[in-house]
Coordinates of C-alpha atoms and ligand atoms in Angstrom, one line a residue:
X45 CA 0.0 0.0 0.0
X46 CA 1.5 3.4 -1.0
X47 CA 1.5 5.5 2.2
X48 CA 1.7 9.2 2.6
X49 CA 4.6 10.7 0.6
X50 CA 6.2 13.6 2.5
X51 CA 6.0 17.1 1.1
X52 CA 9.1 18.7 -0.5
X53 CA 9.9 20.6 2.7
X54 CA 9.4 17.4 4.8
X55 CA 11.8 15.6 2.5
X56 CA 14.4 18.4 2.8
X57 CA 14.0 18.2 6.6
X58 CA 14.4 14.4 6.6
X59 CA 17.6 14.7 4.4
X60 CA 19.2 17.5 6.4
X61 CA 18.5 15.9 9.8
X62 CA 20.1 12.6 8.6
X63 CA 23.9 13.2 8.9
X64 CA 26.0 11.7 6.2
X65 CA 29.5 13.2 6.4
X66 CA 32.2 11.6 4.5
X67 CA 35.8 12.4 5.2
X68 CA 39.3 11.0 4.8
X69 CA 39.7 11.6 8.5
X70 CA 38.0 8.6 10.3
X71 CA 36.9 10.6 13.2
X72 CA 34.5 12.6 11.0
X73 CA 33.5 9.8 8.6
X74 CA 29.9 8.5 8.7
X75 CA 27.8 6.0 6.8
X76 CA 25.4 7.3 4.1
X77 CA 23.1 4.4 4.5
X78 CA 20.4 6.2 6.4
X79 CA 20.1 8.8 3.6
X80 CA 20.1 6.1 1.0
X81 CA 17.3 4.2 2.8
X82 CA 15.2 7.4 3.1
X83 CA 15.5 8.0 -0.6
X84 CA 14.9 4.4 -1.4
X85 CA 11.6 4.3 0.5
X86 CA 10.3 7.5 -1.2
X87 CA 11.4 6.3 -4.6
X88 CA 9.7 2.9 -4.2
X89 CA 6.5 4.8 -3.2
X90 CA 6.8 6.7 -6.5
X91 CA 7.0 3.4 -8.5
X92 CA 10.7 3.2 -9.0
X93 CA 12.5 -0.1 -8.7
X94 CA 15.2 0.6 -6.2
X95 CA 18.6 -1.1 -5.9
X96 CA 20.9 -0.4 -3.0
X97 CA 24.5 -1.3 -3.9
X98 CA 26.9 -1.5 -1.0
X99 CA 30.5 -0.5 -1.8
X100 CA 32.9 -3.4 -1.8
X101 CA 35.6 -1.0 -0.4
X102 CA 33.4 0.3 2.4
X103 CA 30.4 -2.0 2.9
X104 CA 28.7 0.4 5.4
X105 CA 28.2 2.8 2.5
X106 CA 26.1 2.4 -0.6
X107 CA 25.1 3.8 -3.9
X108 CA 21.4 3.8 -4.9
X109 CA 20.1 3.3 -8.5
X110 CA 16.3 3.8 -8.8
X111 CA 14.7 3.2 -12.2
X112 CA 11.3 3.7 -13.8
X113 CA 10.8 2.7 -17.4
X114 CA 13.2 1.1 -19.8
X115 CA 14.8 1.7 -23.2
X116 CA 18.1 2.5 -24.8
X117 CA 18.2 6.3 -24.0
X118 CA 16.9 7.9 -20.9
X119 CA 17.9 10.4 -18.3
X120 CA 19.8 10.0 -15.0
X121 CA 19.3 12.6 -12.3
X122 CA 22.3 12.2 -10.1
X123 CA 23.8 13.5 -6.9
X124 CA 26.0 12.5 -4.0
X125 CA 24.4 11.7 -0.6
X126 CA 27.4 12.6 1.5
X127 CA 28.4 16.1 2.8
X128 CA 31.7 17.5 4.0
X129 CA 32.3 17.9 7.7
X130 CA 31.2 21.2 9.2
X131 CA 32.9 23.8 11.4
X132 CA 31.4 23.3 14.9
X133 CA 30.5 26.7 16.4
X134 CA 30.8 28.7 13.2
X135 CA 27.2 28.0 12.1
X136 CA 24.4 30.5 13.1
X137 CA 21.9 27.8 12.3
X138 CA 21.8 24.1 13.2
X139 CA 23.6 22.3 10.4
X140 CA 21.4 19.2 11.0
X141 CA 18.0 20.7 11.1
X142 CA 16.4 22.6 8.2
X143 CA 15.8 26.2 9.0
X144 CA 13.9 28.5 6.7
X145 CA 15.0 32.1 7.3
X146 CA 15.0 35.2 5.1
X147 CA 14.3 33.3 1.8
X148 CA 16.9 30.6 2.5
X149 CA 16.8 27.0 3.5
X150 CA 19.8 26.6 5.8
X151 CA 21.4 23.3 6.7
X152 CA 24.4 21.1 5.9
X153 CA 23.8 19.6 2.4
X154 CA 21.0 21.9 1.4
X155 CA 22.8 23.0 -1.8
X156 CA 25.7 20.5 -1.8
X157 CA 23.7 18.5 -2.4
X158 CA 21.1 16.4 -0.6
X159 CA 18.5 19.1 -1.1
X160 CA 18.6 18.4 -4.9
X161 CA 17.0 14.9 -4.3
X162 CA 13.9 16.5 -2.7
X163 CA 13.5 18.5 -5.9
X164 CA 14.1 15.5 -8.1
X165 CA 11.4 13.6 -6.2
X166 CA 9.0 16.5 -6.5
X167 CA 9.6 16.5 -10.3
X168 CA 9.2 12.7 -10.5
X169 CA 5.9 12.9 -8.6
X170 CA 4.4 14.7 -11.5
X171 CA 5.0 11.7 -13.7
X172 CA 3.9 9.1 -11.2
X173 CA 1.0 7.9 -13.4
X174 CA 2.7 8.7 -16.8
X175 CA 4.1 5.8 -18.7
X176 CA 7.7 6.5 -19.6
X177 CA 9.1 5.8 -23.1
X178 CA 12.7 5.9 -21.9
X179 CA 14.1 5.2 -18.4
X180 CA 14.2 7.8 -15.7
X181 CA 17.0 6.9 -13.2
X182 CA 17.7 8.6 -9.9
X183 CA 21.3 7.9 -8.9
X184 CA 22.5 8.7 -5.4
X185 CA 26.2 8.1 -4.7
X186 CA 28.4 7.6 -1.7
X187 CA 31.7 9.4 -0.8
X188 CA 31.9 12.1 -3.5
X189 CA 33.5 14.5 -1.0
X190 CA 36.2 12.1 0.0
X191 CA 37.3 9.0 -2.0
X192 CA 34.9 9.1 -5.0
X193 CA 34.5 5.4 -4.2
X194 CA 30.8 5.4 -5.0
X195 CA 31.4 6.8 -8.6
X196 CA 34.3 4.4 -9.1
X197 CA 32.2 1.4 -8.1
X198 CA 29.6 2.4 -10.6
X199 CA 32.1 2.7 -13.4
X200 CA 33.6 -0.7 -12.6
X201 CA 30.1 -2.3 -12.7
X202 CA 29.1 -0.4 -15.8
X203 CA 26.0 1.1 -14.3
X204 CA 23.7 2.8 -14.7
X205 CA 23.3 2.9 -18.5
X206 CA 21.5 5.9 -20.0
X207 CA 22.1 8.5 -22.7
X208 CA 22.0 11.6 -20.5
X209 CA 22.7 12.7 -17.0
X210 CA 22.2 15.8 -14.9
X211 CA 24.2 16.2 -11.7
X212 CA 22.5 18.7 -9.4
X213 CA 25.6 20.2 -7.8
X214 CA 25.1 23.9 -6.9
X215 CA 25.8 25.8 -10.1
X216 CA 23.4 28.7 -9.4
X217 CA 21.1 27.0 -12.0
X218 CA 23.7 27.7 -14.8
X219 CA 24.6 24.6 -16.9
X220 CA 28.2 23.4 -16.7
X221 CA 29.5 21.1 -19.5
X222 CA 33.2 21.0 -18.6
X223 CA 35.6 21.1 -15.8
X224 CA 39.3 20.5 -15.3
X225 CA 40.7 17.3 -13.8
X226 CA 43.0 17.1 -10.8
X227 CA 46.2 15.3 -9.9
X228 CA 48.4 15.6 -6.8
X229 CA 51.8 13.9 -7.0
X230 CA 54.7 13.6 -4.7
X231 CA 58.3 13.6 -6.0
X232 CA 60.8 12.1 -3.6
X233 CA 64.5 12.5 -4.2
X234 CA 66.9 10.2 -2.2
X235 CA 70.6 10.9 -1.9
X236 CA 73.0 10.3 0.9
X237 CA 73.9 12.4 4.0
X238 CA 77.4 13.4 4.9
X239 CA 79.4 16.2 6.5
X240 CA 79.0 19.5 4.7
X241 CA 82.7 20.1 4.7
X242 CA 83.3 17.5 2.0
X243 CA 80.8 17.1 -0.8
X244 CA 82.3 13.8 -1.8
X245 CA 80.8 12.3 1.5
X246 CA 77.2 12.6 0.3
X247 CA 74.8 13.1 -2.5
X248 CA 72.6 16.1 -2.1
X249 CA 68.9 15.4 -2.6
X250 CA 68.3 19.1 -2.3
X251 CA 70.5 20.0 -5.3
X252 CA 68.9 17.1 -7.2
X253 CA 65.5 18.6 -6.4
X254 CA 66.7 21.9 -7.8
X255 CA 67.1 20.1 -11.2
X256 CA 63.7 18.4 -10.8
X257 CA 62.0 21.7 -10.1
X258 CA 63.6 23.3 -13.2
X259 CA 62.5 20.3 -15.3
X260 CA 58.9 20.5 -14.0
X261 CA 58.7 24.2 -14.7
X262 CA 59.8 23.7 -18.3
X263 CA 57.3 20.8 -18.6
X264 CA 54.6 23.2 -17.3
X265 CA 55.5 25.7 -20.0
X266 CA 55.3 23.1 -22.7
X267 CA 51.9 21.8 -21.4
X268 CA 50.6 25.4 -21.3
X269 CA 51.9 26.1 -24.8
X270 CA 50.2 22.9 -26.2
X271 CA 46.9 23.1 -24.4
X272 CA 44.5 26.0 -24.2
X273 CA 40.7 26.2 -23.8
X274 CA 39.2 29.7 -23.7
X275 CA 36.0 28.3 -22.1
X276 CA 37.9 28.3 -18.8
X277 CA 38.5 31.4 -16.7
X278 CA 42.1 30.1 -16.4
X279 CA 42.4 28.9 -20.0
X280 CA 45.4 26.6 -19.6
X281 CA 46.4 23.6 -17.5
X282 CA 47.9 24.7 -14.2
X283 CA 50.7 23.1 -12.2
X284 CA 51.4 24.4 -8.7
X285 CA 54.5 23.6 -6.6
X286 CA 52.7 23.5 -3.2
X287 CA 55.0 21.9 -0.7
X288 CA 58.6 21.1 -0.3
X289 CA 60.6 19.6 2.5
X290 CA 64.2 18.5 2.6
X291 CA 67.2 18.2 4.9
X292 CA 67.6 19.1 8.5
X293 CA 70.8 21.1 9.2
X294 CA 73.0 23.5 7.2
X295 CA 76.1 21.4 8.0
X296 CA 74.7 18.2 6.7
X297 CA 74.4 17.1 3.1
X298 CA 70.6 16.7 2.5
X299 CA 69.8 13.0 2.1
X300 CA 66.1 13.3 1.1
X301 CA 63.8 15.9 -0.4
X302 CA 60.1 15.7 -1.2
X303 CA 58.0 18.0 -3.4
X304 CA 54.2 17.9 -3.7
X305 CA 52.6 19.3 -6.9
X306 CA 49.0 19.9 -7.9
X307 CA 48.1 19.6 -11.6
X308 CA 44.8 20.7 -13.2
X309 CA 44.5 19.3 -16.7
X310 CA 42.1 20.6 -19.3
X311 CA 39.6 18.3 -21.0
X312 CA 41.4 16.1 -23.5
X313 CA 44.5 15.6 -21.3
X314 CA 44.7 12.1 -19.7
X315 CA 45.8 11.6 -16.1
X316 CA 47.7 8.4 -17.1
X317 CA 49.7 10.2 -19.7
X318 CA 50.5 13.1 -17.4
X319 CA 51.7 10.7 -14.7
X320 CA 53.9 8.8 -17.2
X321 CA 55.4 12.1 -18.6
X322 CA 56.1 13.4 -15.1
X323 CA 57.9 10.2 -14.2
X324 CA 60.0 10.3 -17.4
X325 CA 60.9 14.0 -17.0
X326 CA 62.1 13.8 -13.4
X327 CA 63.9 10.5 -14.0
X328 CA 65.6 12.1 -17.0
X329 CA 66.5 15.2 -14.9
X330 CA 68.5 13.1 -12.5
X331 CA 69.9 10.5 -14.9
X332 CA 73.7 11.2 -14.2
X333 CA 73.3 12.2 -10.5
X334 CA 73.5 9.0 -8.4
X335 CA 70.3 10.1 -6.8
X336 CA 67.2 8.0 -6.7
X337 CA 63.8 9.5 -7.5
X338 CA 60.3 8.1 -6.7
X339 CA 57.0 9.5 -7.8
X340 CA 53.8 8.6 -6.1
X341 CA 50.2 9.8 -6.3
X342 CA 48.8 11.6 -3.3
X343 CA 45.2 11.2 -4.5
X344 CA 43.6 8.9 -7.1
X345 CA 42.9 12.1 -9.1
X346 CA 39.8 13.0 -11.2
X347 CA 39.7 13.1 -15.0
X348 CA 38.6 16.3 -16.7
X349 CA 34.9 16.4 -17.7
X350 CA 33.7 17.4 -21.1
X351 CA 30.3 17.1 -22.8
X352 CA 30.1 18.6 -26.3
X353 CA 28.2 21.8 -26.6
X354 CA 26.2 20.2 -29.5
X355 CA 24.8 17.6 -27.1
X356 CA 21.0 17.6 -27.0
X357 CA 21.2 17.7 -23.2
X358 CA 23.5 20.8 -23.2
X359 CA 21.2 22.5 -25.7
X360 CA 18.1 21.6 -23.6
X361 CA 19.7 22.9 -20.4
X362 CA 20.7 26.1 -22.1
X363 CA 17.2 26.6 -23.4
X364 CA 15.6 26.0 -20.0
X365 CA 18.0 28.2 -18.0
X366 CA 18.6 30.9 -20.6
X367 CA 22.3 30.6 -19.9
X368 CA 25.1 29.4 -22.1
X369 CA 26.9 26.3 -20.8
X370 CA 30.0 27.2 -18.8
X371 CA 33.3 25.5 -17.7
X372 CA 33.8 25.2 -14.0
X373 CA 36.8 25.3 -11.7
X374 CA 35.8 22.5 -9.4
X375 CA 35.6 18.7 -9.9
X376 CA 32.5 16.5 -9.9
X377 CA 31.4 12.9 -10.6
X378 CA 30.8 14.1 -14.2
X379 CA 33.8 12.4 -15.7
X380 CA 32.7 9.0 -14.2
X381 CA 29.3 9.4 -15.8
X382 CA 31.0 10.5 -19.1
X383 CA 33.0 7.2 -18.8
X384 CA 29.7 5.3 -18.5
X385 CA 28.7 6.8 -21.9
X386 CA 26.4 9.6 -20.7
X387 CA 26.3 13.2 -21.9
X388 CA 26.5 14.9 -18.6
X389 CA 25.6 18.4 -17.5
X390 CA 26.1 19.8 -14.0
X391 CA 23.1 21.9 -13.1
X392 CA 21.6 22.6 -9.7
X393 CA 20.1 25.1 -7.2
X394 CA 22.3 27.0 -4.8
X395 CA 25.6 28.6 -5.3
X396 CA 29.0 26.8 -5.2
X397 CA 30.3 29.8 -3.2
X398 CA 28.2 28.8 -0.1
X399 CA 29.0 25.1 -0.3
X400 CA 31.6 23.8 2.1
X401 CA 30.9 26.9 4.3
X402 CA 29.1 27.5 7.6
X403 CA 25.5 28.4 7.1
X404 CA 25.2 26.6 3.7
X405 CA 21.8 27.3 2.2
X406 CA 19.6 26.9 -0.8
X407 CA 17.6 30.0 -1.8
X408 CA 13.9 29.1 -1.5
X409 CA 13.3 31.0 -4.7
X410 CA 15.4 28.3 -6.5
X411 CA 13.0 25.5 -5.6
X412 CA 10.1 26.1 -8.0
X413 CA 12.2 27.0 -11.1
X414 CA 14.5 24.1 -10.5
X415 CA 11.7 21.6 -10.1
X416 CA 10.1 23.1 -13.3
X417 CA 13.3 22.5 -15.2
X418 CA 13.6 18.9 -14.0
X419 CA 10.0 18.3 -15.0
X420 CA 10.8 19.6 -18.5
X421 CA 13.9 17.5 -18.8
X422 CA 12.0 14.4 -17.8
X423 CA 9.2 15.3 -20.3
X424 CA 11.8 15.8 -23.0
X425 CA 14.1 12.8 -22.5
X426 CA 11.8 10.1 -20.9
X427 CA 8.1 10.6 -21.8
Ligands
LIG53 ZN1 29.0 18.5 -4.2

């Protein structure tokens, strides 16, 4: 028996008051299962078939795939169920209870991005009794803010399958069709310590790192010369030298030195190739030095995302919002959905500037227009 489906505001309240922080620090990390189960029960009431898929890497967390209809095309409405941790004491509102105040819904995850699911369910409600010609899929993932394990698990299982996807990250309701990727790598140079009075006693890792840094900077110039994309505010790939540590005392030859870099590739650049090139360049820089060099990844990294402007979904989102599609400076699960074969657009209520901040909110004025856009997208791609 279908029971009473909560109202949109009741759903927002339920989602915000169900904590689902994910963090690489175990003291903050929580399961997303309670949020998944809440969504699962509402989606079954709306006639979706609901699958809850625990992550092999973290069985206490899960992805959810809810499907109505079938066919070769279809639309995925996607989001992550986890939030970042919050700054205790810096919130004026309770992060875990929805507060409506001055035209804003406050709470942790209102705009980034549990709130989006309440809007998706509201839009799906309109089609509860409408037969669908193509599948409508609601996808809710785990761990976007930390390991991206949820998205990775989906790619490895090859699901869900559909032609189009909208991820409701807070874009201020402007469609985003591209973003850069991210890599963080550590370069560790190993020499031998010795008394500073006789250079023959050691092998200076610090002097080796000097060569490595010069090589990396010339590699950066080459990358920036070869790759440009005016759609981005910073139209070239960036490479930042963010951290260096080596040695201990002026009178000792430095035995080890480590450099951490952050690289943001443009669409079209592959993480695997960049990692290979970096390894070759730094190895080459030290080839006659008697120093050893090791390169390791500090994070798994995220590929750049790109959906062609000619895609029907990009066009439809531009039409509905009245905004040209833009390129963003942050990373999302978009490249994983691209890898599953979906044209993907990032489009959602709320502003990225207030995400990951105290007093995160969704403007109440975003709710109706966003639900309206989702209804039109469902109508266009599923009915
Ligand atoms: Zn997010």
